[in-house]
């Protein structure tokens, strides 16, 4: 009897956890960070990383024929976590007393991913400025090498300079014959030219921000209190 109650309690706890939290997401993120930190090879900050995924039955659209569009952006969380750990990007940002958030993202779908198909996500930094780092992610099917979708994400650093962070990581180690050697600098510390698609995307973001500022309700004006009228003072001679 006690065993039955224990099993019922465990089952109820599992149902409650899956109801309140997306357990699969957190579990997979923990595994991704663990593998990137302790099992996978460190890479240079300008190198390209890759992770593999599988379009499961929980990822498909209501038509039951291809991956849901929202799942692509969700998969990028795991690709970024792998990139952050293997390049030491996140550690360097934290060491400078800062944090990082995603400021914007755009994705273009070229061909859908079918259920139970294997895909690869490649990640690399394509540009950075004083406050943000721009990353490009590609969804590629290994069977034919076709790029199924391509995304550009803007990572904004909160309290430090992206230029300083990139400078430290570029100078820390460079790629030599496929390996990373600390203390050897062969990559010039020069910011790459902004890709044309990034420049046009930033223009679009600026236009959107300007439109939203124009549509924002005007702040109520506070009126200063009216001083009371002066009281008449009678004088007696």
mmCIF file with all atom_site columns, N, CA and C in Angstrom, residues 6 11 62 88 119 153-154 191 220 225 227 233:
data_model
loop_
_atom_site.group_PDB
_atom_site.id
_atom_site.type_symbol
_atom_site.label_atom_id
_atom_site.label_alt_id
_atom_site.label_comp_id
_atom_site.label_asym_id
_atom_site.label_entity_id
_atom_site.label_seq_id
_atom_site.pdbx_PDB_ins_code
_atom_site.Cartn_x
_atom_site.Cartn_y
_atom_site.Cartn_z
_atom_site.occupancy
_atom_site.B_iso_or_equiv
_atom_site.pdbx_formal_charge
_atom_site.auth_seq_id
_atom_site.auth_comp_id
_atom_site.auth_asym_id
_atom_site.auth_atom_id
_atom_site.pdbx_PDB_model_num
ATOM 1  N N  . UNK A 1 6   ? 3.636  5.915  -2.811  1.00 0.00 ? 6   UNK A N  1
ATOM 2  C CA . UNK A 1 6   ? 4.900  6.512  -3.250  1.00 0.00 ? 6   UNK A CA 1
ATOM 3  C C  . UNK A 1 6   ? 4.922  6.684  -4.767  1.00 0.00 ? 6   UNK A C  1
ATOM 4  N N  . UNK A 1 11  ? 4.526  10.093 -9.496  1.00 0.00 ? 11  UNK A N  1
ATOM 5  C CA . UNK A 1 11  ? 3.873  10.399 -10.766 1.00 0.00 ? 11  UNK A CA 1
ATOM 6  C C  . UNK A 1 11  ? 3.229  11.781 -10.731 1.00 0.00 ? 11  UNK A C  1
ATOM 7  N N  . UNK A 1 62  ? 1.284  22.000 -36.310 1.00 0.00 ? 62  UNK A N  1
ATOM 8  C CA . UNK A 1 62  ? -0.023 21.355 -36.153 1.00 0.00 ? 62  UNK A CA 1
ATOM 9  C C  . UNK A 1 62  ? -0.417 20.563 -37.396 1.00 0.00 ? 62  UNK A C  1
ATOM 10 N N  . UNK A 1 88  ? 34.680 30.634 -24.504 1.00 0.00 ? 88  UNK A N  1
ATOM 11 C CA . UNK A 1 88  ? 34.866 31.405 -23.266 1.00 0.00 ? 88  UNK A CA 1
ATOM 12 C C  . UNK A 1 88  ? 34.278 32.808 -23.365 1.00 0.00 ? 88  UNK A C  1
ATOM 13 N N  . UNK A 1 119 ? 19.475 17.575 -38.126 1.00 0.00 ? 119 UNK A N  1
ATOM 14 C CA . UNK A 1 119 ? 19.970 18.836 -38.662 1.00 0.00 ? 119 UNK A CA 1
ATOM 15 C C  . UNK A 1 119 ? 21.168 19.304 -37.838 1.00 0.00 ? 119 UNK A C  1
ATOM 16 N N  . UNK A 1 153 ? 21.371 37.048 -35.084 1.00 0.00 ? 153 UNK A N  1
ATOM 17 C CA . UNK A 1 153 ? 20.976 37.458 -33.742 1.00 0.00 ? 153 UNK A CA 1
ATOM 18 C C  . UNK A 1 153 ? 21.907 38.552 -33.243 1.00 0.00 ? 153 UNK A C  1
ATOM 19 N N  . UNK A 1 154 ? 21.325 39.490 -32.527 1.00 0.00 ? 154 UNK A N  1
ATOM 20 C CA . UNK A 1 154 ? 22.074 40.622 -31.974 1.00 0.00 ? 154 UNK A CA 1
ATOM 21 C C  . UNK A 1 154 ? 22.171 40.451 -30.465 1.00 0.00 ? 154 UNK A C  1
ATOM 22 N N  . UNK A 1 191 ? 38.216 44.912 -36.539 1.00 0.00 ? 191 UNK A N  1
ATOM 23 C CA . UNK A 1 191 ? 36.796 44.606 -36.653 1.00 0.00 ? 191 UNK A CA 1
ATOM 24 C C  . UNK A 1 191 ? 36.439 44.375 -38.118 1.00 0.00 ? 191 UNK A C  1
ATOM 25 N N  . UNK A 1 220 ? 2.101  62.557 -19.392 1.00 0.00 ? 220 UNK A N  1
ATOM 26 C CA . UNK A 1 220 ? 1.254  63.634 -18.834 1.00 0.00 ? 220 UNK A CA 1
ATOM 27 C C  . UNK A 1 220 ? 2.108  64.736 -18.228 1.00 0.00 ? 220 UNK A C  1
ATOM 28 N N  . UNK A 1 225 ? 1.801  73.682 -8.698  1.00 0.00 ? 225 UNK A N  1
ATOM 29 C CA . UNK A 1 225 ? 0.698  74.219 -7.886  1.00 0.00 ? 225 UNK A CA 1
ATOM 30 C C  . UNK A 1 225 ? 0.640  75.738 -7.952  1.00 0.00 ? 225 UNK A C  1
ATOM 31 N N  . UNK A 1 227 ? 0.226  79.238 -6.560  1.00 0.00 ? 227 UNK A N  1
ATOM 32 C CA . UNK A 1 227 ? 0.408  79.810 -5.214  1.00 0.00 ? 227 UNK A CA 1
ATOM 33 C C  . UNK A 1 227 ? -0.845 80.560 -4.776  1.00 0.00 ? 227 UNK A C  1
ATOM 34 N N  . UNK A 1 233 ? -2.763 93.166 3.948   1.00 0.00 ? 233 UNK A N  1
ATOM 35 C CA . UNK A 1 233 ? -2.293 93.513 5.292   1.00 0.00 ? 233 UNK A CA 1
ATOM 36 C C  . UNK A 1 233 ? -2.715 94.947 5.584   1.00 0.00 ? 233 UNK A C  1
#
